[in-house]
mmCIF file of C-alpha atoms in Angstrom:
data_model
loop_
_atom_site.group_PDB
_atom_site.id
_atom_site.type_symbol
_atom_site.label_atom_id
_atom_site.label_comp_id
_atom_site.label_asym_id
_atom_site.label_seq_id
_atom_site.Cartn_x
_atom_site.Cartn_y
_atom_site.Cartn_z
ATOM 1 C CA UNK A 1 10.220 17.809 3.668
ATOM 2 C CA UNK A 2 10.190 14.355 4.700
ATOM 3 C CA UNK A 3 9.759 13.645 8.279
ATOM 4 C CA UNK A 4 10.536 10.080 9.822
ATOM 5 C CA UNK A 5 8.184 8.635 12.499
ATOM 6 C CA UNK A 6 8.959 5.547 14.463
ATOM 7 C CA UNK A 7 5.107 4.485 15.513
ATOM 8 C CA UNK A 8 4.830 1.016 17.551
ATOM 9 C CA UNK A 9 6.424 -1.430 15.146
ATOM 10 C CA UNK A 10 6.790 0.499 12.262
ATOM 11 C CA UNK A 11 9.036 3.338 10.719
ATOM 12 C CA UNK A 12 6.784 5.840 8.877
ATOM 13 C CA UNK A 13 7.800 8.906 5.909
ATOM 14 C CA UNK A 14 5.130 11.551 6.419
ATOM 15 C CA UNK A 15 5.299 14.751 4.459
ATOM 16 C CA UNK A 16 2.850 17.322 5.991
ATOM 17 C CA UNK A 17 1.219 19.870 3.152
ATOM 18 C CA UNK A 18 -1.832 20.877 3.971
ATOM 19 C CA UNK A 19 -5.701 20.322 4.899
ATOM 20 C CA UNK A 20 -6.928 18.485 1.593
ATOM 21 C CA UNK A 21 -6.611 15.500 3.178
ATOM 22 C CA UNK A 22 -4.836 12.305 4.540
ATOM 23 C CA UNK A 23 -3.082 9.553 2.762
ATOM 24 C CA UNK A 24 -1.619 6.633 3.249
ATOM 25 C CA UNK A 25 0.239 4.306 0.876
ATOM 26 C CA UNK A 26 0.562 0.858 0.945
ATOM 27 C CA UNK A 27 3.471 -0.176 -1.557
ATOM 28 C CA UNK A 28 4.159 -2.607 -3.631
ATOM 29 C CA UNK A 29 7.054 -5.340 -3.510
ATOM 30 C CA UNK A 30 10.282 -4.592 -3.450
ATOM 31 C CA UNK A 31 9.569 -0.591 -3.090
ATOM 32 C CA UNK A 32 10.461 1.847 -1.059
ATOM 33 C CA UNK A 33 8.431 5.430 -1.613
ATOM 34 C CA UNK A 34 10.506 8.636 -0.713
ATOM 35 C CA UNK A 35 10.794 12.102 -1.452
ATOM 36 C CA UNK A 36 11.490 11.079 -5.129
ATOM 37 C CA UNK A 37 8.555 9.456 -6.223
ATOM 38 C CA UNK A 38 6.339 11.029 -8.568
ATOM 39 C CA UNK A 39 3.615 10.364 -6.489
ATOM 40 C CA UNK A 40 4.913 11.894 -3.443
ATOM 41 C CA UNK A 41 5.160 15.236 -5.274
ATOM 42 C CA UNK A 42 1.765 15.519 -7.104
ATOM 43 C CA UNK A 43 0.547 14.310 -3.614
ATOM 44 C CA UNK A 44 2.388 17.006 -2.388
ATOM 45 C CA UNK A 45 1.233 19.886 -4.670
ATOM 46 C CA UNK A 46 -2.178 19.348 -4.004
ATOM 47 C CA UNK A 47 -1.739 19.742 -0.544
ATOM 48 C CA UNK A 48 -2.258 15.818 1.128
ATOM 49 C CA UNK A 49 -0.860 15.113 4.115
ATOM 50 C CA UNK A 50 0.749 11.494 2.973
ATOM 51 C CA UNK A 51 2.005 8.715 5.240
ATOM 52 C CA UNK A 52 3.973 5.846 3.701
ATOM 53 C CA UNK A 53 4.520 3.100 6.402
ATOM 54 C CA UNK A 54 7.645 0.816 5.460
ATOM 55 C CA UNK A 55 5.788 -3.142 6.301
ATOM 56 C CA UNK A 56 6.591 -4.649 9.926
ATOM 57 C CA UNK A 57 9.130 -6.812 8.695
ATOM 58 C CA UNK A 58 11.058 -4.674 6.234
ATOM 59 C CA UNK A 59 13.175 -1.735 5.999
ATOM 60 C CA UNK A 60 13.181 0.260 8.699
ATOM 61 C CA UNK A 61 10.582 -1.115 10.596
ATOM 62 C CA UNK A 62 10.755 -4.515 13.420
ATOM 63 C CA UNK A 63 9.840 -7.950 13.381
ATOM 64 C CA UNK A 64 9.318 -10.239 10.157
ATOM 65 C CA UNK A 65 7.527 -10.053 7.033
ATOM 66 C CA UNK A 66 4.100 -11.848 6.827
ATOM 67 C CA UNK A 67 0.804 -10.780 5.308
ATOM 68 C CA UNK A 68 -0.640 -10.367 9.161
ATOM 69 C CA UNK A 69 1.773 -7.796 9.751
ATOM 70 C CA UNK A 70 1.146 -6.156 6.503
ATOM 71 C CA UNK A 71 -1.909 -5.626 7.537
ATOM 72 C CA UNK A 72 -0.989 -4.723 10.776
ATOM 73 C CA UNK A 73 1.220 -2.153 9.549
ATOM 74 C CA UNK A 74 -1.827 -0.370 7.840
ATOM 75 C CA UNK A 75 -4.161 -0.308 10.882
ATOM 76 C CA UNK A 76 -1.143 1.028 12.919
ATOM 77 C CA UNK A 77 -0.622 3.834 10.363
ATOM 78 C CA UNK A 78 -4.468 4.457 10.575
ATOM 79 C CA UNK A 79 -4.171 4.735 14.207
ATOM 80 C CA UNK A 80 -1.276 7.087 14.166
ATOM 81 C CA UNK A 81 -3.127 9.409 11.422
ATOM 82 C CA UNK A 82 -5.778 9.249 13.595
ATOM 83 C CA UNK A 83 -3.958 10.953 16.906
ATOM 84 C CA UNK A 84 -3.274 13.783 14.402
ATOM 85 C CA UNK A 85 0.413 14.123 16.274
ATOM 86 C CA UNK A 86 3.710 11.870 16.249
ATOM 87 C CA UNK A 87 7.518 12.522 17.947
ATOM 88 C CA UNK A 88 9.790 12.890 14.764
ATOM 89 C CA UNK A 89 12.982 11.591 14.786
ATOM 90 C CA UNK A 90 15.184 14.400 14.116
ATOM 91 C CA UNK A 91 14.720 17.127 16.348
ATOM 92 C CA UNK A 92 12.441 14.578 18.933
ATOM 93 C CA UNK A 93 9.945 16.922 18.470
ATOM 94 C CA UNK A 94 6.217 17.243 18.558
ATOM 95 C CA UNK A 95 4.706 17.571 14.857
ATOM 96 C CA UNK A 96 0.968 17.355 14.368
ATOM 97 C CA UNK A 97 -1.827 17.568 11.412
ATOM 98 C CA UNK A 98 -5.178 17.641 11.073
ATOM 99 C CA UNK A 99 -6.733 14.798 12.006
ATOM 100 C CA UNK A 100 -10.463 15.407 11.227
ATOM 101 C CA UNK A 101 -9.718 15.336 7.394
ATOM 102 C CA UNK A 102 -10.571 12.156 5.093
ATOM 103 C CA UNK A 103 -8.215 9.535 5.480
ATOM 104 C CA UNK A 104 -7.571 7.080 1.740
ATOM 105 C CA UNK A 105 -5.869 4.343 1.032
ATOM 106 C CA UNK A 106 -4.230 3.740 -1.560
ATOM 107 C CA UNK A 107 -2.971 0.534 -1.975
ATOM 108 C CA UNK A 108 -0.759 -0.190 -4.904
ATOM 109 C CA UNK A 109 0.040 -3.815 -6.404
ATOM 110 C CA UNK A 110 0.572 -6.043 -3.549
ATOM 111 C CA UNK A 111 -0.405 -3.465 -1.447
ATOM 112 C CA UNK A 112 -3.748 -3.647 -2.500
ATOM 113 C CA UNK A 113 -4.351 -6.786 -0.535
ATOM 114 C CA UNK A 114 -3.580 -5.385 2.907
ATOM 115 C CA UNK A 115 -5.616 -2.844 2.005
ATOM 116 C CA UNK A 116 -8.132 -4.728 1.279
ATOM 117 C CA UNK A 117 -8.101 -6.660 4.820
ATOM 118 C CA UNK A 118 -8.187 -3.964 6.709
ATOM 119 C CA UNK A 119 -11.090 -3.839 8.568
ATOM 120 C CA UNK A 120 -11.084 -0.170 8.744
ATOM 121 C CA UNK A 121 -13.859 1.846 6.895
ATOM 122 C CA UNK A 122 -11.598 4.370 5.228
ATOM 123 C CA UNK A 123 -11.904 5.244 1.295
ATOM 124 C CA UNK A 124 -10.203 2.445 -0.208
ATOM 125 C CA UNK A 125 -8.071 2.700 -3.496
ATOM 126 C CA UNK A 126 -6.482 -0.101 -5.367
ATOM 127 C CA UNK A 127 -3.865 0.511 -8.032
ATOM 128 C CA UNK A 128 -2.911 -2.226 -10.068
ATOM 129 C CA UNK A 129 -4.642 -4.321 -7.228
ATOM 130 C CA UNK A 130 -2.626 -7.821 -6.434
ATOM 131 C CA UNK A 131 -5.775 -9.637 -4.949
ATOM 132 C CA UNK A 132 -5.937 -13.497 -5.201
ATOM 133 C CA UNK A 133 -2.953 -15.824 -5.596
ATOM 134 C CA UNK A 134 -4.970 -17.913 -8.435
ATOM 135 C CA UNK A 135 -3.950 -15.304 -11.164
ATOM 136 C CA UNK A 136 -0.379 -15.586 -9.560
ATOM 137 C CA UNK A 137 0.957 -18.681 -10.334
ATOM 138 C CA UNK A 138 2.758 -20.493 -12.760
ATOM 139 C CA UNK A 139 1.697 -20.082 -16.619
ATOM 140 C CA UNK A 140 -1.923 -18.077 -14.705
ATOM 141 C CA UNK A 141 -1.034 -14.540 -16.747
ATOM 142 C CA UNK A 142 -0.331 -12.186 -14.206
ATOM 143 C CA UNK A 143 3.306 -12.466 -12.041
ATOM 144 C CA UNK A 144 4.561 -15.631 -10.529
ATOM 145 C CA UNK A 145 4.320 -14.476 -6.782
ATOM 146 C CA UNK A 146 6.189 -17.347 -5.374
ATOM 147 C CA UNK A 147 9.327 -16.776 -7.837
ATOM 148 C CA UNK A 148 8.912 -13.015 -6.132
ATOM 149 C CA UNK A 149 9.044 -14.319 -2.870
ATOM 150 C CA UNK A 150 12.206 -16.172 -3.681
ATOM 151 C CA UNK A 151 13.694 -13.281 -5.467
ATOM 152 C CA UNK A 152 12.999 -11.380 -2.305
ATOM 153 C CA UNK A 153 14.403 -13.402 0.052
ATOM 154 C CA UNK A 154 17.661 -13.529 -2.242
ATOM 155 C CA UNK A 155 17.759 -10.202 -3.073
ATOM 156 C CA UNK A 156 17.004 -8.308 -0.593
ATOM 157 C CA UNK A 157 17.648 -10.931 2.569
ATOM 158 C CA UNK A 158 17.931 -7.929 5.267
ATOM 159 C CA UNK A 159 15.465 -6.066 3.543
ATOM 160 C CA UNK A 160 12.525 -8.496 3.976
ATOM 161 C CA UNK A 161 12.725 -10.846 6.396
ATOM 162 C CA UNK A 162 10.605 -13.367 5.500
ATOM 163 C CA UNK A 163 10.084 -17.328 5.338
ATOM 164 C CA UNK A 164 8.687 -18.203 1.537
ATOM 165 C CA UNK A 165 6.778 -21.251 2.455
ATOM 166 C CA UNK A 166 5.325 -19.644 5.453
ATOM 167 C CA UNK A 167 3.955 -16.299 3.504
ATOM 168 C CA UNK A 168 2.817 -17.978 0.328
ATOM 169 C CA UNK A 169 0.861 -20.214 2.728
ATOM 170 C CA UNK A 170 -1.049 -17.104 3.976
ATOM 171 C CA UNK A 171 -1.240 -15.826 0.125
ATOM 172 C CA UNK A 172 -3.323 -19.212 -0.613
ATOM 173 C CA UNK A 173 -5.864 -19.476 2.070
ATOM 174 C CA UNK A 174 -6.639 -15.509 2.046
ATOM 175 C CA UNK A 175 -9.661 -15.047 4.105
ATOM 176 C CA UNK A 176 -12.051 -12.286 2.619
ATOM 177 C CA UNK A 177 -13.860 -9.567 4.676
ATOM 178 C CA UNK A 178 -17.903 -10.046 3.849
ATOM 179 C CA UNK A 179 -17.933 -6.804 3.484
ATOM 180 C CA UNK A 180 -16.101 -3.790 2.458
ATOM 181 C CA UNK A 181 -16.230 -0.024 2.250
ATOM 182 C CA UNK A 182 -16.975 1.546 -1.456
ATOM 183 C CA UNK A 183 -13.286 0.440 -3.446
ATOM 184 C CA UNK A 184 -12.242 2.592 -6.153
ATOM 185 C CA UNK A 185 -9.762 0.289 -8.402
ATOM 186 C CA UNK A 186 -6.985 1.327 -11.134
ATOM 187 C CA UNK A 187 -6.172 -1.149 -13.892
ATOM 188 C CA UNK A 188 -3.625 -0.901 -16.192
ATOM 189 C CA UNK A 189 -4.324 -1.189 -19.380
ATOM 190 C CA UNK A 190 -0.648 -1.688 -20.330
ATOM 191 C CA UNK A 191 -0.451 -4.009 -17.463
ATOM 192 C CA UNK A 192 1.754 -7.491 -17.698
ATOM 193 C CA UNK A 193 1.728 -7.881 -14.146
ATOM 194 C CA UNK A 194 -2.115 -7.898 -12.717
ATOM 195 C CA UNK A 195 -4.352 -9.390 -15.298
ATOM 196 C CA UNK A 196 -7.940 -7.849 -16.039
ATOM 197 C CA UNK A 197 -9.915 -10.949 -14.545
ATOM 198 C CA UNK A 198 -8.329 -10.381 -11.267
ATOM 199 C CA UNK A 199 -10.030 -6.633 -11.409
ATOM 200 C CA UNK A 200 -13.078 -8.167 -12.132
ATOM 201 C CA UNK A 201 -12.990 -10.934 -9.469
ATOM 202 C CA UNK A 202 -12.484 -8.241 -6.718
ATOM 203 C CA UNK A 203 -14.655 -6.094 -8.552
ATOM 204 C CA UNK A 204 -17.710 -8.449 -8.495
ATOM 205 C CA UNK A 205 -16.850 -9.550 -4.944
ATOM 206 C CA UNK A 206 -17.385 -5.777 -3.997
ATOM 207 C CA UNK A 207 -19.064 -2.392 -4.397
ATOM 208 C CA UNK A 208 -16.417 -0.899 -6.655
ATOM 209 C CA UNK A 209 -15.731 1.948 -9.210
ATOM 210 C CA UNK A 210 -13.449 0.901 -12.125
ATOM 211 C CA UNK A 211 -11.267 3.243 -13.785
ATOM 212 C CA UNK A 212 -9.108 1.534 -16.837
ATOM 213 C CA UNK A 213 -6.351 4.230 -17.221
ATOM 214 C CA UNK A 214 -3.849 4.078 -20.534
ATOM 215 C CA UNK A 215 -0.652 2.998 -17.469
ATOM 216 C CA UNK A 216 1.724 0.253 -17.036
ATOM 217 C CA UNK A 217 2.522 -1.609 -13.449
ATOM 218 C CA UNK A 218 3.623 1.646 -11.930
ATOM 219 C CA UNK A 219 2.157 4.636 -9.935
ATOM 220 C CA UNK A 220 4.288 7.003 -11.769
ATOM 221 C CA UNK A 221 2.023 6.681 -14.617
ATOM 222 C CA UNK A 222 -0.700 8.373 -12.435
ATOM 223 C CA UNK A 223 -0.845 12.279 -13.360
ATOM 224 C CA UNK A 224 -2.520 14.438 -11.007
ATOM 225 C CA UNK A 225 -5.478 15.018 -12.951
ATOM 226 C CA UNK A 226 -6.394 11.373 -12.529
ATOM 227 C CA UNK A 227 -5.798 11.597 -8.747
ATOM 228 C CA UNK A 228 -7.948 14.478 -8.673
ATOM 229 C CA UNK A 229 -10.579 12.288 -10.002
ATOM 230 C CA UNK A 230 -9.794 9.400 -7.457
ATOM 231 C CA UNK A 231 -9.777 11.358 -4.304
ATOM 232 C CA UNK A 232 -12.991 13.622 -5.211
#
């Protein structure tokens, strides 16, 4: 069952299931993870606690969109995993977990970057990792992220509430951590979105374990043998 947990600025789906551990996932753009999701129910099965945060600036959750508050949103859901209880919304009642268990990331497309720039030490996982605007622009082989960002804000205006010019400002001068916790990174070999050099950049940048799977641009294509693997 999906719970709903309003958290500082941000609007959080938790589904409680066990003691195997944490997990929290940062999505992709435009995507909203539910109950639904493939990866919600092989999360599920093999008894993860999962927390998917909705961005400070979208959905549910206050404020505008920016790449700050993306990352924001993360380190707020690491702090909220990390009390091990919340208020639902429902019944505005007490639920709690266990909150000496692993927590992972796992950051998926653009995702990946806030991920990434979070300064906290937890196990890092990047699907399909959308790292570096230089592989994102025009005629570069992976996606055009400024024809997303327009797409977004015409789309979905309520949705995301962003300024274009203002986020793909913060996309270009991207300022990396020196260092980083251990990243384990998915690439698609199927993948038109996130080309292979952009693995390797972040991959060379920092400690990392590779794992080419036979996928598309989608977590769906993730069975749960594979995320055994990941999360061992």
């Amino acid at each position: 069952m999906e719970l709903r947990i309003k958290f500082k600025d941000i609007l959080i789906g938790v589904w409680l299931n066990g003691n195997k551990g944490n997990i929290i996932i940062s999505p992709g753009l435009p995507q909203y993870i539910d109950k639904h999701h493939s990866v919600i129910k092989k999360l599920s099965q093999m008894g993860y606690n999962i927390f998917t945060p909705r961005y400070i600036g979208s959905w549910e959750s206050d404020a505008n969109f920016s790449l700050k508050n993306c990352i924001e949103t993360i380190d707020q859901t690491i702090e909220m995993v990390g009390l091990g209880k919340a208020i639902e919304s429902f019944d505005v009642s007490e639920v709690s977990w266990l909150n000496n268990l692993p927590i992972s990331l796992i950051g998926f497309s653009f995702g990946a970057l806030p991920v990434l720039l979070s300064k906290n030490d937890a196990r890092k996982i990047l699907v399909c990792p959308f790292v570096n605007m230089a592989y994102h622009t025009v005629n570069s082989g992976g996606e055009d992220m400024e024809h997303t960002f327009k797409f977004l804000h015409r789309g979905y205006p309520n949705v995301y509430r962003l300024n274009v010019s203002e986020i793909m400002k913060e996309l270009k001068d991207v300022k990396y951590p020196e260092n980083n916790s251990h990243l384990t990174i998915v690439a698609g070999l199927q993948d038109k979105v996130i080309p292979l050099d952009e693995v390797d950049f972040i991959s060379k940048k920092y400690p990392s374990t590779i794992y080419k799977l036979p996928m598309a641009h989608s977590l769906n294509d993730i069975g749960e043998s594979d995320l055994k693997v990941l999360l061992k």
